[in-house]
PDB file of C-alpha atoms in Angstrom:
ATOM      1  CA  MET A   4      36.864  13.769   8.139  1.00  0.00           C
ATOM      2  CA  ALA A   5      35.414  11.271  10.594  1.00  0.00           C
ATOM      3  CA  VAL A   6      32.662   8.756   9.833  1.00  0.00           C
ATOM      4  CA  ILE A   7      30.424   8.473  12.890  1.00  0.00           C
ATOM      5  CA  PHE A   8      28.052   5.610  13.680  1.00  0.00           C
ATOM      6  CA  LEU A   9      25.263   6.069  16.224  1.00  0.00           C
ATOM      7  CA  ASP A  10      23.088   3.410  17.763  1.00  0.00           C
ATOM      8  CA  VAL A  11      19.521   4.719  18.044  1.00  0.00           C
ATOM      9  CA  ASP A  12      17.682   3.427  21.130  1.00  0.00           C
ATOM     10  CA  GLY A  13      19.520   4.452  24.283  1.00  0.00           C
ATOM     11  CA  THR A  14      22.122   6.429  22.326  1.00  0.00           C
ATOM     12  CA  LEU A  15      20.460   8.912  19.974  1.00  0.00           C
ATOM     13  CA  VAL A  16      16.910   8.450  21.275  1.00  0.00           C
ATOM     14  CA  ASP A  17      16.252   8.372  25.007  1.00  0.00           C
ATOM     15  CA  TYR A  18      13.995   5.924  26.853  1.00  0.00           C
ATOM     16  CA  HIS A  19      11.035   8.260  26.445  1.00  0.00           C
ATOM     17  CA  ASN A  20      11.547   8.125  22.651  1.00  0.00           C
ATOM     18  CA  ARG A  21      12.843  11.702  22.621  1.00  0.00           C
ATOM     19  CA  ILE A  22      15.884  13.029  20.788  1.00  0.00           C
ATOM     20  CA  PRO A  23      17.814  15.450  23.026  1.00  0.00           C
ATOM     21  CA  GLU A  24      18.164  18.866  21.391  1.00  0.00           C
ATOM     22  CA  SER A  25      21.863  18.807  22.237  1.00  0.00           C
ATOM     23  CA  ALA A  26      22.239  15.615  20.164  1.00  0.00           C
ATOM     24  CA  VAL A  27      20.470  17.200  17.182  1.00  0.00           C
ATOM     25  CA  GLY A  28      22.756  20.225  17.365  1.00  0.00           C
ATOM     26  CA  ALA A  29      25.865  18.063  17.696  1.00  0.00           C
ATOM     27  CA  ILE A  30      25.018  15.988  14.623  1.00  0.00           C
ATOM     28  CA  GLN A  31      24.167  19.024  12.509  1.00  0.00           C
ATOM     29  CA  THR A  32      27.337  20.857  13.531  1.00  0.00           C
ATOM     30  CA  ALA A  33      29.517  17.806  12.914  1.00  0.00           C
ATOM     31  CA  ARG A  34      28.072  17.348   9.423  1.00  0.00           C
ATOM     32  CA  ALA A  35      28.537  21.063   8.695  1.00  0.00           C
ATOM     33  CA  ASN A  36      32.197  20.530   9.680  1.00  0.00           C
ATOM     34  CA  GLY A  37      32.558  17.862   6.989  1.00  0.00           C
ATOM     35  CA  HIS A  38      32.005  14.697   9.035  1.00  0.00           C
ATOM     36  CA  LYS A  39      29.600  11.929   7.995  1.00  0.00           C
ATOM     37  CA  VAL A  40      26.972  10.615  10.416  1.00  0.00           C
ATOM     38  CA  TYR A  41      25.069   7.327  10.084  1.00  0.00           C
ATOM     39  CA  VAL A  42      22.713   5.584  12.470  1.00  0.00           C
ATOM     40  CA  SER A  43      23.551   1.945  13.131  1.00  0.00           C
ATOM     41  CA  THR A  44      20.584   0.229  14.717  1.00  0.00           C
ATOM     42  CA  GLY A  45      18.576  -2.915  15.225  1.00  0.00           C
ATOM     43  CA  ARG A  46      15.597  -1.068  13.751  1.00  0.00           C
ATOM     44  CA  SER A  47      14.453  -1.756  10.232  1.00  0.00           C
ATOM     45  CA  ARG A  48      13.953   1.218   7.949  1.00  0.00           C
ATOM     46  CA  ALA A  49      10.199   1.192   8.594  1.00  0.00           C
ATOM     47  CA  GLU A  50      10.919   1.845  12.294  1.00  0.00           C
ATOM     48  CA  MET A  51      12.798   5.080  11.524  1.00  0.00           C
ATOM     49  CA  PRO A  52      10.366   7.993  11.973  1.00  0.00           C
ATOM     50  CA  GLU A  53      10.781  11.187  10.001  1.00  0.00           C
ATOM     51  CA  LYS A  54      11.908  13.061  13.130  1.00  0.00           C
ATOM     52  CA  ILE A  55      15.173  11.081  13.052  1.00  0.00           C
ATOM     53  CA  TRP A  56      15.789  11.611   9.322  1.00  0.00           C
ATOM     54  CA  ALA A  57      14.924  15.289   9.773  1.00  0.00           C
ATOM     55  CA  ILE A  58      18.027  15.776  11.940  1.00  0.00           C
ATOM     56  CA  GLY A  59      20.132  15.270   8.822  1.00  0.00           C
ATOM     57  CA  LEU A  60      21.923  11.960   8.323  1.00  0.00           C
ATOM     58  CA  ASP A  61      24.126  10.471   5.625  1.00  0.00           C
ATOM     59  CA  GLY A  62      22.400   7.097   5.834  1.00  0.00           C
ATOM     60  CA  MET A  63      21.804   4.096   8.029  1.00  0.00           C
ATOM     61  CA  ILE A  64      22.778   0.586   8.978  1.00  0.00           C
ATOM     62  CA  GLY A  65      19.624  -1.319   9.941  1.00  0.00           C
ATOM     63  CA  GLY A  66      18.555  -4.723  11.183  1.00  0.00           C
ATOM     64  CA  ASN A  67      21.722  -4.938  13.335  1.00  0.00           C
ATOM     65  CA  GLY A  68      23.790  -5.044  10.154  1.00  0.00           C
ATOM     66  CA  SER A  69      21.602  -6.658   7.499  1.00  0.00           C
ATOM     67  CA  TYR A  70      20.891  -3.361   5.702  1.00  0.00           C
ATOM     68  CA  VAL A  71      23.223  -0.556   4.573  1.00  0.00           C
ATOM     69  CA  GLU A  72      22.077   2.703   2.994  1.00  0.00           C
ATOM     70  CA  ASP A  73      24.181   5.702   1.920  1.00  0.00           C
ATOM     71  CA  ARG A  74      22.441   8.938   0.861  1.00  0.00           C
ATOM     72  CA  GLY A  75      19.366   7.025  -0.279  1.00  0.00           C
ATOM     73  CA  GLN A  76      21.323   4.321  -2.130  1.00  0.00           C
ATOM     74  CA  VAL A  77      20.970   0.743  -0.884  1.00  0.00           C
ATOM     75  CA  ILE A  78      24.497  -0.690  -0.584  1.00  0.00           C
ATOM     76  CA  MET A  79      23.600  -4.042   0.987  1.00  0.00           C
ATOM     77  CA  HIS A  80      20.408  -5.747   2.070  1.00  0.00           C
ATOM     78  CA  GLN A  81      20.420  -9.336   3.335  1.00  0.00           C
ATOM     79  CA  VAL A  82      17.012 -10.820   4.113  1.00  0.00           C
ATOM     80  CA  ILE A  83      15.830 -14.123   5.554  1.00  0.00           C
ATOM     81  CA  PRO A  84      15.349 -16.566   2.654  1.00  0.00           C
ATOM     82  CA  GLN A  85      11.666 -16.781   1.738  1.00  0.00           C
ATOM     83  CA  GLU A  86      11.338 -20.501   2.464  1.00  0.00           C
ATOM     84  CA  GLN A  87      12.842 -20.045   5.932  1.00  0.00           C
ATOM     85  CA  ALA A  88      10.704 -16.966   6.599  1.00  0.00           C
ATOM     86  CA  HIS A  89       7.560 -18.978   5.847  1.00  0.00           C
ATOM     87  CA  ALA A  90       8.763 -21.837   8.040  1.00  0.00           C
ATOM     88  CA  VAL A  91       9.344 -19.460  10.969  1.00  0.00           C
ATOM     89  CA  VAL A  92       5.812 -18.076  10.674  1.00  0.00           C
ATOM     90  CA  ASP A  93       4.343 -21.588  10.597  1.00  0.00           C
ATOM     91  CA  TRP A  94       6.472 -22.685  13.568  1.00  0.00           C
ATOM     92  CA  LEU A  95       5.471 -19.681  15.697  1.00  0.00           C
ATOM     93  CA  GLN A  96       1.793 -20.066  14.860  1.00  0.00           C
ATOM     94  CA  ALA A  97       1.892 -23.797  15.666  1.00  0.00           C
ATOM     95  CA  ARG A  98       3.356 -22.957  19.106  1.00  0.00           C
ATOM     96  CA  GLY A  99       0.798 -20.232  19.740  1.00  0.00           C
ATOM     97  CA  LEU A 100       3.483 -17.523  19.947  1.00  0.00           C
ATOM     98  CA  ASP A 101       2.565 -14.002  18.861  1.00  0.00           C
ATOM     99  CA  PHE A 102       5.101 -12.144  16.759  1.00  0.00           C
ATOM    100  CA  TYR A 103       5.842  -9.363  14.327  1.00  0.00           C
ATOM    101  CA  LEU A 104       7.856  -9.503  11.116  1.00  0.00           C
ATOM    102  CA  GLU A 105      10.468  -6.773  10.715  1.00  0.00           C
ATOM    103  CA  SER A 106      10.964  -5.479   7.183  1.00  0.00           C
ATOM    104  CA  ASN A 107      11.873  -2.180   5.564  1.00  0.00           C
ATOM    105  CA  ASN A 108       8.257  -2.000   4.375  1.00  0.00           C
ATOM    106  CA  GLY A 109       6.692  -2.240   7.833  1.00  0.00           C
ATOM    107  CA  LEU A 110       6.368  -4.322  10.982  1.00  0.00           C
ATOM    108  CA  PHE A 111       3.766  -6.978  10.186  1.00  0.00           C
ATOM    109  CA  ALA A 112       1.965  -8.258  13.281  1.00  0.00           C
ATOM    110  CA  SER A 113       0.446 -11.667  13.921  1.00  0.00           C
ATOM    111  CA  PRO A 114      -3.362 -11.653  14.320  1.00  0.00           C
ATOM    112  CA  ASN A 115      -3.323 -11.407  18.128  1.00  0.00           C
ATOM    113  CA  PHE A 116      -0.223  -9.248  18.543  1.00  0.00           C
ATOM    114  CA  ARG A 117      -2.066  -5.998  19.258  1.00  0.00           C
ATOM    115  CA  GLU A 118      -3.637  -7.619  22.337  1.00  0.00           C
ATOM    116  CA  ALA A 119      -0.794  -9.916  23.388  1.00  0.00           C
ATOM    117  CA  GLY A 120       1.986  -7.449  22.682  1.00  0.00           C
ATOM    118  CA  ARG A 121       0.544  -4.496  24.578  1.00  0.00           C
ATOM    119  CA  PRO A 122       1.392  -5.584  28.158  1.00  0.00           C
ATOM    120  CA  VAL A 123       4.798  -6.888  27.062  1.00  0.00           C
ATOM    121  CA  LEU A 124       5.737  -3.652  25.313  1.00  0.00           C
ATOM    122  CA  GLN A 125       4.398  -1.638  28.244  1.00  0.00           C
ATOM    123  CA  HIS A 126       6.660  -3.671  30.533  1.00  0.00           C
ATOM    124  CA  TYR A 127       9.545  -2.992  28.143  1.00  0.00           C
ATOM    125  CA  ALA A 128       8.808   0.747  28.265  1.00  0.00           C
ATOM    126  CA  LEU A 129       8.682   0.689  32.079  1.00  0.00           C
ATOM    127  CA  GLY A 130      12.083  -0.968  32.126  1.00  0.00           C
ATOM    128  CA  LYS A 131      13.457   1.835  29.959  1.00  0.00           C
ATOM    129  CA  GLY A 132      12.372   4.579  32.340  1.00  0.00           C
ATOM    130  CA  LYS A 133       8.724   5.385  31.606  1.00  0.00           C
ATOM    131  CA  THR A 134       6.260   5.570  34.496  1.00  0.00           C
ATOM    132  CA  GLN A 135       3.146   3.446  34.954  1.00  0.00           C
ATOM    133  CA  GLU A 136       1.031   6.531  34.297  1.00  0.00           C
ATOM    134  CA  GLN A 137       2.871   7.218  31.030  1.00  0.00           C
ATOM    135  CA  VAL A 138       2.374   3.709  29.625  1.00  0.00           C
ATOM    136  CA  HIS A 139      -1.109   2.953  30.969  1.00  0.00           C
ATOM    137  CA  ASP A 140      -3.034   4.003  27.863  1.00  0.00           C
ATOM    138  CA  LEU A 141      -0.384   3.233  25.239  1.00  0.00           C
ATOM    139  CA  GLN A 142      -1.229   0.790  22.471  1.00  0.00           C
ATOM    140  CA  VAL A 143       1.202  -1.369  20.491  1.00  0.00           C
ATOM    141  CA  GLU A 144       1.180   1.111  17.599  1.00  0.00           C
ATOM    142  CA  ASP A 145       2.140   3.924  20.017  1.00  0.00           C
ATOM    143  CA  LEU A 146       5.124   1.939  21.246  1.00  0.00           C
ATOM    144  CA  MET A 147       6.348   0.548  17.909  1.00  0.00           C
ATOM    145  CA  HIS A 148       6.668   2.846  14.898  1.00  0.00           C
ATOM    146  CA  GLY A 149       5.658   1.231  11.599  1.00  0.00           C
ATOM    147  CA  MET A 150       3.386  -1.514  12.994  1.00  0.00           C
ATOM    148  CA  VAL A 151       0.956  -3.006  10.425  1.00  0.00           C
ATOM    149  CA  PHE A 152      -2.050  -5.133  11.391  1.00  0.00           C
ATOM    150  CA  GLY A 153      -3.787  -7.506   9.010  1.00  0.00           C
ATOM    151  CA  GLY A 154      -0.923  -7.629   6.517  1.00  0.00           C
ATOM    152  CA  ASN A 155       0.475 -10.594   4.603  1.00  0.00           C
ATOM    153  CA  LEU A 156       2.620 -12.767   6.902  1.00  0.00           C
ATOM    154  CA  TYR A 157       4.244 -14.852   4.172  1.00  0.00           C
ATOM    155  CA  ARG A 158       6.921 -12.463   2.989  1.00  0.00           C
ATOM    156  CA  ASP A 159      10.232 -12.327   1.146  1.00  0.00           C
ATOM    157  CA  ASP A 160      11.515  -9.029   2.623  1.00  0.00           C
ATOM    158  CA  LEU A 161      12.253  -9.896   6.259  1.00  0.00           C
ATOM    159  CA  ASN A 162      15.242  -8.593   8.181  1.00  0.00           C
ATOM    160  CA  LYS A 163      14.180 -10.187  11.467  1.00  0.00           C
ATOM    161  CA  VAL A 164      11.286 -11.806  13.284  1.00  0.00           C
ATOM    162  CA  SER A 165      10.546 -10.920  16.922  1.00  0.00           C
ATOM    163  CA  PHE A 166       8.244 -13.081  19.027  1.00  0.00           C
ATOM    164  CA  ILE A 167       6.853 -12.883  22.557  1.00  0.00           C
ATOM    165  CA  LEU A 168       8.441 -15.431  24.861  1.00  0.00           C
ATOM    166  CA  LYS A 169       6.072 -17.366  27.083  1.00  0.00           C
ATOM    167  CA  SER A 170       9.210 -18.878  28.600  1.00  0.00           C
ATOM    168  CA  TYR A 171      12.953 -18.900  27.920  1.00  0.00           C
ATOM    169  CA  GLN A 172      12.457 -22.410  26.568  1.00  0.00           C
ATOM    170  CA  ASP A 173      10.695 -20.891  23.549  1.00  0.00           C
ATOM    171  CA  PHE A 174      13.927 -19.114  22.638  1.00  0.00           C
ATOM    172  CA  LEU A 175      16.035 -22.249  23.111  1.00  0.00           C
ATOM    173  CA  GLU A 176      13.716 -24.305  20.926  1.00  0.00           C
ATOM    174  CA  ALA A 177      13.589 -21.598  18.246  1.00  0.00           C
ATOM    175  CA  LYS A 178      17.382 -21.578  18.182  1.00  0.00           C
ATOM    176  CA  GLN A 179      17.386 -25.354  17.786  1.00  0.00           C
ATOM    177  CA  ALA A 180      14.644 -25.347  15.148  1.00  0.00           C
ATOM    178  CA  PHE A 181      16.377 -22.740  12.953  1.00  0.00           C
ATOM    179  CA  PRO A 182      20.139 -23.297  13.187  1.00  0.00           C
ATOM    180  CA  ASP A 183      20.695 -21.401   9.917  1.00  0.00           C
ATOM    181  CA  LEU A 184      19.321 -18.193  11.455  1.00  0.00           C
ATOM    182  CA  LYS A 185      20.775 -15.914  14.123  1.00  0.00           C
ATOM    183  CA  ALA A 186      18.777 -16.294  17.361  1.00  0.00           C
ATOM    184  CA  GLY A 187      18.685 -13.778  20.184  1.00  0.00           C
ATOM    185  CA  THR A 188      16.576 -12.278  22.957  1.00  0.00           C
ATOM    186  CA  TRP A 189      15.779  -8.702  23.918  1.00  0.00           C
ATOM    187  CA  GLY A 190      13.442  -6.525  25.895  1.00  0.00           C
ATOM    188  CA  GLY A 191      14.237  -6.167  29.567  1.00  0.00           C
ATOM    189  CA  ARG A 192      16.677  -4.780  32.068  1.00  0.00           C
ATOM    190  CA  GLY A 193      19.852  -6.774  32.457  1.00  0.00           C
ATOM    191  CA  GLU A 194      19.412 -10.219  30.982  1.00  0.00           C
ATOM    192  CA  GLU A 195      15.609 -10.318  31.190  1.00  0.00           C
ATOM    193  CA  ALA A 196      14.195 -11.712  27.953  1.00  0.00           C
ATOM    194  CA  LEU A 197      10.760 -10.542  26.840  1.00  0.00           C
ATOM    195  CA  PHE A 198      11.175 -11.329  23.144  1.00  0.00           C
ATOM    196  CA  GLY A 199      13.064 -13.845  21.087  1.00  0.00           C
ATOM    197  CA  ASP A 200      14.224 -12.937  17.611  1.00  0.00           C
ATOM    198  CA  LEU A 201      15.459 -14.710  14.498  1.00  0.00           C
ATOM    199  CA  GLY A 202      17.449 -12.988  11.769  1.00  0.00           C
ATOM    200  CA  VAL A 203      20.090 -13.364   9.111  1.00  0.00           C
ATOM    201  CA  LYS A 204      23.047 -15.389  10.379  1.00  0.00           C
ATOM    202  CA  ASP A 205      26.589 -14.011  10.517  1.00  0.00           C
ATOM    203  CA  ILE A 206      25.604 -10.342  10.283  1.00  0.00           C
ATOM    204  CA  THR A 207      26.846  -7.696  12.689  1.00  0.00           C
ATOM    205  CA  LYS A 208      26.977  -3.931  12.761  1.00  0.00           C
ATOM    206  CA  ALA A 209      30.770  -4.243  12.370  1.00  0.00           C
ATOM    207  CA  HIS A 210      30.472  -6.164   9.086  1.00  0.00           C
ATOM    208  CA  ALA A 211      27.967  -3.622   7.780  1.00  0.00           C
ATOM    209  CA  ILE A 212      30.353  -0.775   8.628  1.00  0.00           C
ATOM    210  CA  GLU A 213      33.119  -2.568   6.735  1.00  0.00           C
ATOM    211  CA  VAL A 214      30.851  -2.836   3.667  1.00  0.00           C
ATOM    212  CA  LEU A 215      29.959   0.860   3.890  1.00  0.00           C
ATOM    213  CA  LEU A 216      33.575   1.959   4.309  1.00  0.00           C
ATOM    214  CA  GLN A 217      34.558  -0.002   1.190  1.00  0.00           C
ATOM    215  CA  HIS A 218      31.786   1.792  -0.692  1.00  0.00           C
ATOM    216  CA  LEU A 219      32.927   5.189   0.616  1.00  0.00           C
ATOM    217  CA  GLY A 220      36.621   4.466   0.100  1.00  0.00           C
ATOM    218  CA  VAL A 221      37.324   5.426   3.712  1.00  0.00           C
ATOM    219  CA  ASP A 222      39.736   3.719   6.119  1.00  0.00           C
ATOM    220  CA  LYS A 223      38.428   2.492   9.455  1.00  0.00           C
ATOM    221  CA  SER A 224      41.037   4.665  11.205  1.00  0.00           C
ATOM    222  CA  GLN A 225      38.588   7.520  10.553  1.00  0.00           C
ATOM    223  CA  THR A 226      35.642   5.868  12.325  1.00  0.00           C
ATOM    224  CA  ILE A 227      33.899   6.578  15.640  1.00  0.00           C
ATOM    225  CA  ALA A 228      31.009   4.559  17.086  1.00  0.00           C
ATOM    226  CA  PHE A 229      28.583   5.326  19.913  1.00  0.00           C
ATOM    227  CA  GLY A 230      26.439   2.644  21.581  1.00  0.00           C
ATOM    228  CA  ASP A 231      24.904   1.386  24.809  1.00  0.00           C
ATOM    229  CA  ALA A 232      24.165  -2.347  24.454  1.00  0.00           C
ATOM    230  CA  LYS A 233      25.833  -5.717  23.975  1.00  0.00           C
ATOM    231  CA  VAL A 234      24.817  -5.788  20.322  1.00  0.00           C
ATOM    232  CA  ASP A 235      26.886  -2.605  19.839  1.00  0.00           C
ATOM    233  CA  ILE A 236      30.113  -4.154  21.134  1.00  0.00           C
ATOM    234  CA  PRO A 237      31.325  -5.486  17.729  1.00  0.00           C
ATOM    235  CA  MET A 238      30.731  -2.009  16.260  1.00  0.00           C
ATOM    236  CA  LEU A 239      32.678  -0.239  19.010  1.00  0.00           C
ATOM    237  CA  ASP A 240      35.436  -2.838  18.791  1.00  0.00           C
ATOM    238  CA  TYR A 241      35.737  -2.469  15.001  1.00  0.00           C
ATOM    239  CA  CYS A 242      35.816   1.328  14.879  1.00  0.00           C
ATOM    240  CA  GLN A 243      38.918   3.345  15.707  1.00  0.00           C
ATOM    241  CA  ILE A 244      37.193   4.950  18.683  1.00  0.00           C
ATOM    242  CA  GLY A 245      34.373   3.233  20.561  1.00  0.00           C
ATOM    243  CA  VAL A 246      32.233   5.355  22.891  1.00  0.00           C
ATOM    244  CA  ALA A 247      29.841   3.868  25.454  1.00  0.00           C
ATOM    245  CA  MET A 248      26.898   5.852  26.763  1.00  0.00           C
ATOM    246  CA  GLY A 249      26.619   6.317  30.524  1.00  0.00           C
ATOM    247  CA  ASN A 250      23.348   4.368  30.504  1.00  0.00           C
ATOM    248  CA  GLY A 251      25.086   1.411  28.839  1.00  0.00           C
ATOM    249  CA  GLY A 252      25.627  -1.976  30.398  1.00  0.00           C
ATOM    250  CA  PRO A 253      28.808  -3.064  32.185  1.00  0.00           C
ATOM    251  CA  GLU A 254      30.065  -5.150  29.241  1.00  0.00           C
ATOM    252  CA  ILE A 255      30.136  -2.304  26.733  1.00  0.00           C
ATOM    253  CA  LYS A 256      31.577   0.133  29.265  1.00  0.00           C
ATOM    254  CA  ALA A 257      34.377  -2.301  30.051  1.00  0.00           C
ATOM    255  CA  MET A 258      35.547  -2.503  26.422  1.00  0.00           C
ATOM    256  CA  ALA A 259      34.890   1.085  25.284  1.00  0.00           C
ATOM    257  CA  ASP A 260      37.683   3.583  24.622  1.00  0.00           C
ATOM    258  CA  LYS A 261      35.594   6.318  26.167  1.00  0.00           C
ATOM    259  CA  ILE A 262      32.486   6.611  28.386  1.00  0.00           C
ATOM    260  CA  VAL A 263      30.239   9.680  28.267  1.00  0.00           C
ATOM    261  CA  ALA A 264      27.143  10.774  30.199  1.00  0.00           C
ATOM    262  CA  ASP A 265      23.867   8.964  29.628  1.00  0.00           C
ATOM    263  CA  VAL A 266      21.548   9.710  26.727  1.00  0.00           C
ATOM    264  CA  GLU A 267      19.255  11.925  28.822  1.00  0.00           C
ATOM    265  CA  HIS A 268      22.153  14.003  30.150  1.00  0.00           C
ATOM    266  CA  ASP A 269      23.655  15.124  26.832  1.00  0.00           C
ATOM    267  CA  GLY A 270      26.086  12.226  26.521  1.00  0.00           C
ATOM    268  CA  LEU A 271      26.129  12.331  22.723  1.00  0.00           C
ATOM    269  CA  TYR A 272      26.892  16.057  22.674  1.00  0.00           C
ATOM    270  CA  GLN A 273      29.619  15.533  25.277  1.00  0.00           C
ATOM    271  CA  GLY A 274      31.257  12.853  23.155  1.00  0.00           C
ATOM    272  CA  PHE A 275      31.137  14.914  19.971  1.00  0.00           C
ATOM    273  CA  LYS A 276      32.651  17.913  21.773  1.00  0.00           C
ATOM    274  CA  GLU A 277      35.421  15.991  23.522  1.00  0.00           C
ATOM    275  CA  LEU A 278      36.375  14.246  20.273  1.00  0.00           C
ATOM    276  CA  GLY A 279      36.742  17.537  18.441  1.00  0.00           C
ATOM    277  CA  LEU A 280      33.851  17.019  16.034  1.00  0.00           C
ATOM    278  CA  LEU A 281      32.145  20.352  16.802  1.00  0.00           C
TER     279      LEU A 281
END
């Protein structure tokens, strides 16, 4: 039995937010053959639409490692301490930065995020392969599953906070203001930074996998990971076999044990087949 970990965006789901039929078939066949399949993603649980769960999964790692779920049972969930979460909201509002709060209960948007976030998320979608015509009429809620407007912003259930960068300096100052949180950027091709984010410090997908394996009583020699981004590198490095998607960046391809075709050209199916999972 192998335990397989799949990143979602750019690995399981393509840049048009579609799941290739070949990937669905590969996962279902692998599970029928006795293997376990988990997604391991930066998404919070609220960002996981039913179409992904409907494939058939054993569970998920979310928030880039802050959340672990196995067959509906929560194994680990680390959230930003409430006092810090409130301080982040106050800091972002004082700087005039629009944001959304990522929790398993929803993505809670700042008052102006629907307006301010739309062009940024459209730009993000363009960078991931959509055309101008495809994104022209899309709203924030079309681009981000689980978005909630008008909700309570002072929360105790936050995995991460993402905020629109007016400049890279906003990220640097957020990192300085909250040294006890993990600071990062995301959103564009290459190293382009559209968003900053703040989350639980010292969490990685690799640590979450270790926690899950202890729960399952499975050795890491039985693990396989698929990913496409820098944030996936610790996961691929930790697992026995690390597979980079063809659409992945140069860093993850350089360290991977195996490289397959890109997400839109049946790369996941190819990897499952070549590794004897089908």
